[in-house]
Coordinates of C-alpha atoms and ligand atoms in Angstrom, one line a residue:
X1302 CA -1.5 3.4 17.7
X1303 CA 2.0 3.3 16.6
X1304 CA 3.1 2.2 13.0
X1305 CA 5.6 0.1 14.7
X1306 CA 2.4 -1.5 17.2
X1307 CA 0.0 -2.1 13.9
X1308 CA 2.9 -4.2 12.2
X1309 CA 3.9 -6.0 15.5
X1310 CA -0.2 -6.7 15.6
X1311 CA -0.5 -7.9 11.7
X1312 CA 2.5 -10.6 12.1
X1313 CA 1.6 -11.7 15.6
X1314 CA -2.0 -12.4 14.1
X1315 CA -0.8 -14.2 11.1
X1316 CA 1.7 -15.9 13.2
X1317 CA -0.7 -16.9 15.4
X1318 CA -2.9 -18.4 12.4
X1319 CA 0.1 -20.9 11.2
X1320 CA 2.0 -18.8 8.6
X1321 CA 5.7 -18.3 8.5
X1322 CA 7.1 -14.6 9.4
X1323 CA 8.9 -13.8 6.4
X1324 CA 12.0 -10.7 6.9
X1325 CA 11.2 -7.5 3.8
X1326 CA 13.3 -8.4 0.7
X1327 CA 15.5 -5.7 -0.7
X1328 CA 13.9 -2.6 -2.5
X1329 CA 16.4 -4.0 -5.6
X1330 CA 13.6 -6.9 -7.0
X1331 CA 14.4 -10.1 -6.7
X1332 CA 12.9 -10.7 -9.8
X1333 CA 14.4 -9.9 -13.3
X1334 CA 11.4 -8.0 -14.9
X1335 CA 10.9 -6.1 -12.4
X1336 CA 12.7 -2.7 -11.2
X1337 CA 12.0 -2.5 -8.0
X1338 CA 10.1 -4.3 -5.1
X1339 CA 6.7 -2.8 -5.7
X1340 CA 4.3 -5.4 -3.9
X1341 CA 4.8 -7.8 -0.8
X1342 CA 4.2 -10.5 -3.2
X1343 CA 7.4 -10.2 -5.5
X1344 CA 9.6 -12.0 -3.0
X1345 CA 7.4 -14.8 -3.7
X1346 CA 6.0 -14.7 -7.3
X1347 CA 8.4 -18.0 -7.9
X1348 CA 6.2 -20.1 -5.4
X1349 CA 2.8 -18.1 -7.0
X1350 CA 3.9 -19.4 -10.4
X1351 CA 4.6 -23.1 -9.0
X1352 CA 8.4 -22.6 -10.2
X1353 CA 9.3 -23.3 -6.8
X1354 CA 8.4 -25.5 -4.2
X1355 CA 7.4 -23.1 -1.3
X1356 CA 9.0 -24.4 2.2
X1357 CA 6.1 -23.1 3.8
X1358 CA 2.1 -22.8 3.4
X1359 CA 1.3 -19.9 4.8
X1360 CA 3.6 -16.8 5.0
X1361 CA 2.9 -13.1 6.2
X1362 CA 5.8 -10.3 6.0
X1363 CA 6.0 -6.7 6.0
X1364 CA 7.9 -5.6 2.9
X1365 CA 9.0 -2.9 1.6
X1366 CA 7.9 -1.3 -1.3
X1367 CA 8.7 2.0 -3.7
X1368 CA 6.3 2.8 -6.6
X1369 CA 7.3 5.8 -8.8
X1370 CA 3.8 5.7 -11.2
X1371 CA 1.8 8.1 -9.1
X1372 CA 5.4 10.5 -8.0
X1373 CA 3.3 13.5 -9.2
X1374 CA 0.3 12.8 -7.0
X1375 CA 2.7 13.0 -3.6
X1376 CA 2.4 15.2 -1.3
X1377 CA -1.1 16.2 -2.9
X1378 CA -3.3 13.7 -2.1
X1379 CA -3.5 12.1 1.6
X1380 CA -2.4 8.9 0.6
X1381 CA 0.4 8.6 -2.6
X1382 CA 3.9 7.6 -1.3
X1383 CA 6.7 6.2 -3.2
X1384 CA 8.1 4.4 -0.2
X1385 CA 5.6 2.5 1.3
X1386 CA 5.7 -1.0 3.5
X1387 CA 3.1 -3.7 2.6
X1388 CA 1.6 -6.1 5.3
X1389 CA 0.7 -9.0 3.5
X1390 CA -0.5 -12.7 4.1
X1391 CA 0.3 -15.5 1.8
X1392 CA -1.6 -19.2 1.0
X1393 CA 0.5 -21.1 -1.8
X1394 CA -2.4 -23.7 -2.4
X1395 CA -3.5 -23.8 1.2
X1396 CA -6.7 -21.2 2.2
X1397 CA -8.4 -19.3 -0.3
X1398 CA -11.0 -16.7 -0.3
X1399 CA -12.8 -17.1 2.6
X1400 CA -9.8 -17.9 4.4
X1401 CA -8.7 -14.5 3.7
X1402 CA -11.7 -13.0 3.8
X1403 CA -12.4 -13.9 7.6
X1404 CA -8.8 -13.1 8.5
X1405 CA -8.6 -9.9 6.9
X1406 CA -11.9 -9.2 9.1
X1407 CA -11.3 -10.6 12.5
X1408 CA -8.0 -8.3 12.3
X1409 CA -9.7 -5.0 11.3
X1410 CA -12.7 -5.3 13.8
X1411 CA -11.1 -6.9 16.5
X1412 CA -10.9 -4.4 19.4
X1413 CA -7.7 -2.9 20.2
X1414 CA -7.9 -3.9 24.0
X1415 CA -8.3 -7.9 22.0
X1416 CA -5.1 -7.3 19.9
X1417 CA -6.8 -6.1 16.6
X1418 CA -7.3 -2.1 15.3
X1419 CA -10.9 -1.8 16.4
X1420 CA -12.4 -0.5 13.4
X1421 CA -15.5 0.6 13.2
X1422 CA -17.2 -2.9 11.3
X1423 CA -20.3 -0.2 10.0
X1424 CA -17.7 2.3 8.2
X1425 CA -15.9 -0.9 6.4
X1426 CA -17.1 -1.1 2.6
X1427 CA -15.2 -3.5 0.3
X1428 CA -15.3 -3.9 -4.0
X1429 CA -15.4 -7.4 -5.7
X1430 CA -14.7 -8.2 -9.0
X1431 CA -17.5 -7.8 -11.5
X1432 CA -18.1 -11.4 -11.9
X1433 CA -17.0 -12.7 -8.4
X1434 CA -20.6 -13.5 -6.8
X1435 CA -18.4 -15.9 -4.5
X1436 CA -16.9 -13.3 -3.0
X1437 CA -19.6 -10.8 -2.8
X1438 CA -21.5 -14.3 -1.0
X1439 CA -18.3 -14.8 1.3
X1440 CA -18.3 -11.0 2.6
X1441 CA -21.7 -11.1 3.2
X1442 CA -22.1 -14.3 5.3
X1443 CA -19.0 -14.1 7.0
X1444 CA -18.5 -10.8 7.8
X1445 CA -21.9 -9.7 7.9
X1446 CA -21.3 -6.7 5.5
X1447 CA -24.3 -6.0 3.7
X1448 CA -24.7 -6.3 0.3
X1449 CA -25.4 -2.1 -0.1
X1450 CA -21.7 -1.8 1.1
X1451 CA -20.7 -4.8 -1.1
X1452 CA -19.5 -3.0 -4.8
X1453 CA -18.4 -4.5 -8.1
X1454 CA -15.8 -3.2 -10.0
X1455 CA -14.4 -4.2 -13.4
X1456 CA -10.8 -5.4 -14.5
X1457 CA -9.4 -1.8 -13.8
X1458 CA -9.8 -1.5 -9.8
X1459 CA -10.7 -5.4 -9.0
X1460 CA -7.8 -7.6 -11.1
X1461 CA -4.6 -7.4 -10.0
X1462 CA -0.9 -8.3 -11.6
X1463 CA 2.3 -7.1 -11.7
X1464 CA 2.2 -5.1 -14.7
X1465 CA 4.8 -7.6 -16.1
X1466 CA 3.9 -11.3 -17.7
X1467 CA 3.3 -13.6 -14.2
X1468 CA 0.6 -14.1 -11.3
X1469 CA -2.9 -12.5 -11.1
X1470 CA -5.8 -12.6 -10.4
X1471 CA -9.4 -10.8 -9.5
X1472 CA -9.2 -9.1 -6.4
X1473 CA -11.4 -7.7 -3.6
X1474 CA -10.5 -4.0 -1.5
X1475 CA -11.3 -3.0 1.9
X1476 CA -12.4 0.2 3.0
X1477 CA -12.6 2.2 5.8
X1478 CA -15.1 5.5 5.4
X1479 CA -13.6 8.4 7.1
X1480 CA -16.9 10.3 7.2
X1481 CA -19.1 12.6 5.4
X1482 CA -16.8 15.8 5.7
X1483 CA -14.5 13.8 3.3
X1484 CA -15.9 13.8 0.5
X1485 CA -19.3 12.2 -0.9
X1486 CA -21.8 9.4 0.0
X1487 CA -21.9 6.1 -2.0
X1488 CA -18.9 3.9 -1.2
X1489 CA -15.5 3.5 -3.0
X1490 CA -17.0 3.6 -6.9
X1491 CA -17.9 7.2 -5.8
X1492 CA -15.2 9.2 -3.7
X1493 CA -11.8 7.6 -2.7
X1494 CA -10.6 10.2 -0.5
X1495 CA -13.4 9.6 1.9
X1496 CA -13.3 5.8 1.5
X1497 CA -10.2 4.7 1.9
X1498 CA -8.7 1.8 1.0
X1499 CA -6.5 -0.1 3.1
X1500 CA -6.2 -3.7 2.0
X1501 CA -6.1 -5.5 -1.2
X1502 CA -7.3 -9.2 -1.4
X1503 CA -6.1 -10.5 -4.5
X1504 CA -7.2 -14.5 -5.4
X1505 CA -4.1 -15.1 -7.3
X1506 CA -5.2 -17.9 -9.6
X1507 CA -4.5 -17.2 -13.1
X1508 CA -1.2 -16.5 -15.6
X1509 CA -1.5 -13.4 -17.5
X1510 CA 0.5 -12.1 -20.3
X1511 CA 0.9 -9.5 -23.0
X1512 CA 0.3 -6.6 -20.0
X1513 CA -0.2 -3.8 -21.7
X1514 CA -2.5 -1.9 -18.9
X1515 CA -4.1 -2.8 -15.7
X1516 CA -7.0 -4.2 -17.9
X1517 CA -5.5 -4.9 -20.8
X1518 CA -3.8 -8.3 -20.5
X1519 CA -4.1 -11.7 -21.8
X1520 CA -4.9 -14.9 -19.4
X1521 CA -2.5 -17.7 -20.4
X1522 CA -4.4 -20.4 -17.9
X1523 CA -4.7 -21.5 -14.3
X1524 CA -2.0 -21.5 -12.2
X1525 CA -1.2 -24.4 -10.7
X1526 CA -2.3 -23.9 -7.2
X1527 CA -5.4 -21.3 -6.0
X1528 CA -3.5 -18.7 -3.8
X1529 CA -4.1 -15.9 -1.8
X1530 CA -1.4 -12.0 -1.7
X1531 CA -2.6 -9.5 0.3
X1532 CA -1.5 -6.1 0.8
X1533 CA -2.1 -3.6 3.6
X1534 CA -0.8 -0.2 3.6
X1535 CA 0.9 -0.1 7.1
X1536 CA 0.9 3.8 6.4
X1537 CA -2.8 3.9 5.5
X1538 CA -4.2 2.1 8.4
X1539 CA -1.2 4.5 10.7
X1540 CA -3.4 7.2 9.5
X1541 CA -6.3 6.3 10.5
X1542 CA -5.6 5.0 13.4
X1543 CA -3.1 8.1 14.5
X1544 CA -6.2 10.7 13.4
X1545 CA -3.9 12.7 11.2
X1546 CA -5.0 13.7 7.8
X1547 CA -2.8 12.4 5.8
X1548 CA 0.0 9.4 5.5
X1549 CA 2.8 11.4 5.4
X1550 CA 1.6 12.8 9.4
X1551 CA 2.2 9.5 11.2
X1552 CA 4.8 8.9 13.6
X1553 CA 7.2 7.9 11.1
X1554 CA 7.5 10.6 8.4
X1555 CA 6.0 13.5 10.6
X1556 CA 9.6 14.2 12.2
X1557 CA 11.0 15.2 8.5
X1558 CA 8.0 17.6 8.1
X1559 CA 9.0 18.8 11.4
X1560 CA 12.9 19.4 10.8
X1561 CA 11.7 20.7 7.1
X1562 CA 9.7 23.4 8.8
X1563 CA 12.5 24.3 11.1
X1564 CA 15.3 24.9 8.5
X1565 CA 13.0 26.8 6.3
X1566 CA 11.6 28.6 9.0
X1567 CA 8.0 28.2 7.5
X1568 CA 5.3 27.0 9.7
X1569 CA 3.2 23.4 8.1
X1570 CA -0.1 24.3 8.5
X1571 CA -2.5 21.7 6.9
X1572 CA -3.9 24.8 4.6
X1573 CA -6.6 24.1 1.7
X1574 CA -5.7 23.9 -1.3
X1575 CA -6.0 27.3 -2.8
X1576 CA -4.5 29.1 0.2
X1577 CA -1.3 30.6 1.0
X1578 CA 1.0 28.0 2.4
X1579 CA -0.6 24.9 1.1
X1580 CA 2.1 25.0 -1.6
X1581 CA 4.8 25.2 0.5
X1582 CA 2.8 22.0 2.7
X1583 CA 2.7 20.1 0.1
X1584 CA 6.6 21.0 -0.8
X1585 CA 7.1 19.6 2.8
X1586 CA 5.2 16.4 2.5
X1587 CA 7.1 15.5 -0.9
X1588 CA 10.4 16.3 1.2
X1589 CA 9.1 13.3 3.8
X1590 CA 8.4 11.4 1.1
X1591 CA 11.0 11.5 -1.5
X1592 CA 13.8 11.3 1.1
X1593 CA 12.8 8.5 3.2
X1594 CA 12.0 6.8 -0.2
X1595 CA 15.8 7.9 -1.3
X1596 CA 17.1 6.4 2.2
X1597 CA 15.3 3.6 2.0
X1598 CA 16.8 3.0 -2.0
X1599 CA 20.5 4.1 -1.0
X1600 CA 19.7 1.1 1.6
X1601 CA 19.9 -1.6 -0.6
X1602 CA 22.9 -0.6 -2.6
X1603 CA 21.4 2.0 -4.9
X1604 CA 23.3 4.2 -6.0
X1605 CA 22.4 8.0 -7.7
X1606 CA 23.1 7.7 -11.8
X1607 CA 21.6 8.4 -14.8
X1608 CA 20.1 5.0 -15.4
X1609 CA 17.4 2.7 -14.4
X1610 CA 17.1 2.1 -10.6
X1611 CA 19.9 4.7 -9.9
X1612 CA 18.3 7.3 -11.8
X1613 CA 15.1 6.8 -9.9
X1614 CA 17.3 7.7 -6.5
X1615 CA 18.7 10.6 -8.3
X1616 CA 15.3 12.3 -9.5
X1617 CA 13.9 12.2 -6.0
X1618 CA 16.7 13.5 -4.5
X1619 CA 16.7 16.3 -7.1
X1620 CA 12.7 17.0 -6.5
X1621 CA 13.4 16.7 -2.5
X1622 CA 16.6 19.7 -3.0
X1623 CA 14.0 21.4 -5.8
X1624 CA 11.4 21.4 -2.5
X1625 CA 13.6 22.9 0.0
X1626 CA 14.8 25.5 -2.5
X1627 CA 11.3 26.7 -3.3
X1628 CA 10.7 26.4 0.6
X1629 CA 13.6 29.3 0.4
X1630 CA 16.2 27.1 1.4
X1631 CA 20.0 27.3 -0.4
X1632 CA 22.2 26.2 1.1
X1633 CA 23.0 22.3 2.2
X1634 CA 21.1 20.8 5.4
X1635 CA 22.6 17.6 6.0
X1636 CA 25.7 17.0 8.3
X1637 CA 26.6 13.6 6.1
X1638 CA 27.5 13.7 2.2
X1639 CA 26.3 11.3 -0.1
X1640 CA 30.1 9.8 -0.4
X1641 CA 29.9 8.9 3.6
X1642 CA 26.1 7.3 3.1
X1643 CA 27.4 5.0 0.4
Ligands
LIG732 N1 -0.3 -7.5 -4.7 C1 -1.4 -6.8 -4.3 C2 -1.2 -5.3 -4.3 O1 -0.1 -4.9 -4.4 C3 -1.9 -7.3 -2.9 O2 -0.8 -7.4 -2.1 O3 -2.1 -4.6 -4.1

């Protein structure tokens, strides 16, 4: 299935269900603390907070979305990008966790000829927070998941914030397991290679503060309303559903793997790690990455500098010309300068 058809499928589902199509923010945060857009939910922290009055319910967008923390892991792994676009639904004090719970699970094991992505509901495991027996309760009776496939995880994996002083709250992951060639039995707490994650539940309930790690935070109070941020990695689920190996194989990134391989004149192979040519693969997937990611920044008005945001742009065009170089390449492959982009 096309990236483009699983997006079209998430909004018309949410649609569908009462909430408000919202259009991607810019990359550029809308809010202050914050670099960049790095969750679906930023847009909308000011209605998660109670700030603002939300003029809708229910929302659902597609956003956009860099993250830089993991840049070393790209290209490496199957699933690390610093571009990436979220689907997400939103409640601002309407449904809460079962709401999400059986939406989230009507879309993943809907059949594909019914308008959902037909995953396999016995591969689907998903975590809880430690002390969330309400959740771990919800999956089981209205999904049917049983309570073997049903983990706990602590503050680390299962609560989720911004990593700045705002919204969060415990959270509950779904995953999809890709088999036992991937990697070993026992669900997400064990291997996260084969079980891979693909959507984040997050019961956004509390204000935290003094963020000094994922699990190292202070709760201020309740928020005002009970809410519901979700996030689905459009790329993740492409993967899957495409049967390629990795994110940075689907539809929409494997074209600068392609061209990469054909100026270089070296042939992407998929090798093992330890082999000749997986280096220069994984020099290839960082070049899908790290460009699109630049594109995507240069946008939304970023420009290359040695500062903040624009410094961000600069360092992955720098690793994306470092790539091609050790690829063997010298000389300069695009027909467009910067100065024409901008
Ligand atoms: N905000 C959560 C996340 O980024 C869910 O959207 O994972």
């Amino acid at each position: 299935m096309e990236t483009a058809e699983i997006r079209r499928r998430f909004l018309n589902h949410f649609e569908r269900e009462g909430h408000t199509v919202v259009p991607s923010a810019s990359l550029v945060s809308p809010d202050p603390t914050l670099l960049f857009t790095v969750a679906g939910m930023v847009p909308f922290i000011p209605y998660l907070t109670g700030r603002e009055t939300p003029p809708y319910k229910r929302a659902a967008s597609v956003q956009k979305c860099v993250r830089t923390l993991d840049i070393d892991e790209v290209g490496k792994t199957t699933r690390h990008g610093t571009f990436f676009q979220m689907n997400g639904n939103f409640s601002f004090g309407d449904y809460f966790k079962e709401g999400a719970i059986a939406y989230a699970w009507d879309l993943i094991t809907k059949p594909q000829s019914d308008g959902g992505y037909g995953f396999d509901p016995d591969k689907i495991w998903v975590t809880v927070y430690q002390q969330d027996d309400e959740a771990a309760a919800l999956w089981n009776r209205v999904a049917d998941i049983p309570y073997e496939r049903i983990q706990r995880r602590g503050k680390k994996d299962n609560y989720w914030h911004t990593g700045q002083p705002g919204p969060g709250g415990p959270c509950s992951e779904i995953y999809v397991d890709r088999g036992p060639e991937y990697g070993r039995d026992g669900g997400p707490i064990v291997d996260e290679d084969r079980f891979l994650e693909i959507w984040n539940l997050v019961f956004m309930q509390e204000a935290v503060t003094e963020v000094k790690a994922k699990d190292d935070f202070r709760v201020v109070g309740d928020l005002p309303n009970k809410n519901i941020d979700t996030g689905m990695g459009l790329e993740r689920v492409a993967f899957l559903l495409q049967g390629v190996e990795n994110m940075y194989e689907i539809d929409q990134m494997m074209p600068v793997i392609e061209r990469a391989a054909e100026l270089s004149g070296k042939k992407y192979g998929r090798h093992a790690k330890g082999d000749p040519g997986y280096d220069d693969d994984v020099r290839m997937r960082v070049i899908a990455d790290h460009v699109r990611s630049a594109l995507m920044l240069i946008g939304d008005g970023v420009a290359p500098s040695n500062e903040a945001r624009g410094y961000v742009v600069r360092r992955l065009l720098r690793r994306s010309v470092r790539a091609m170089r050790l690829l063997g390449v010298d000389e300069p492959v695009a027909d467009v300068t910067l100065a024409q982009v901008l």
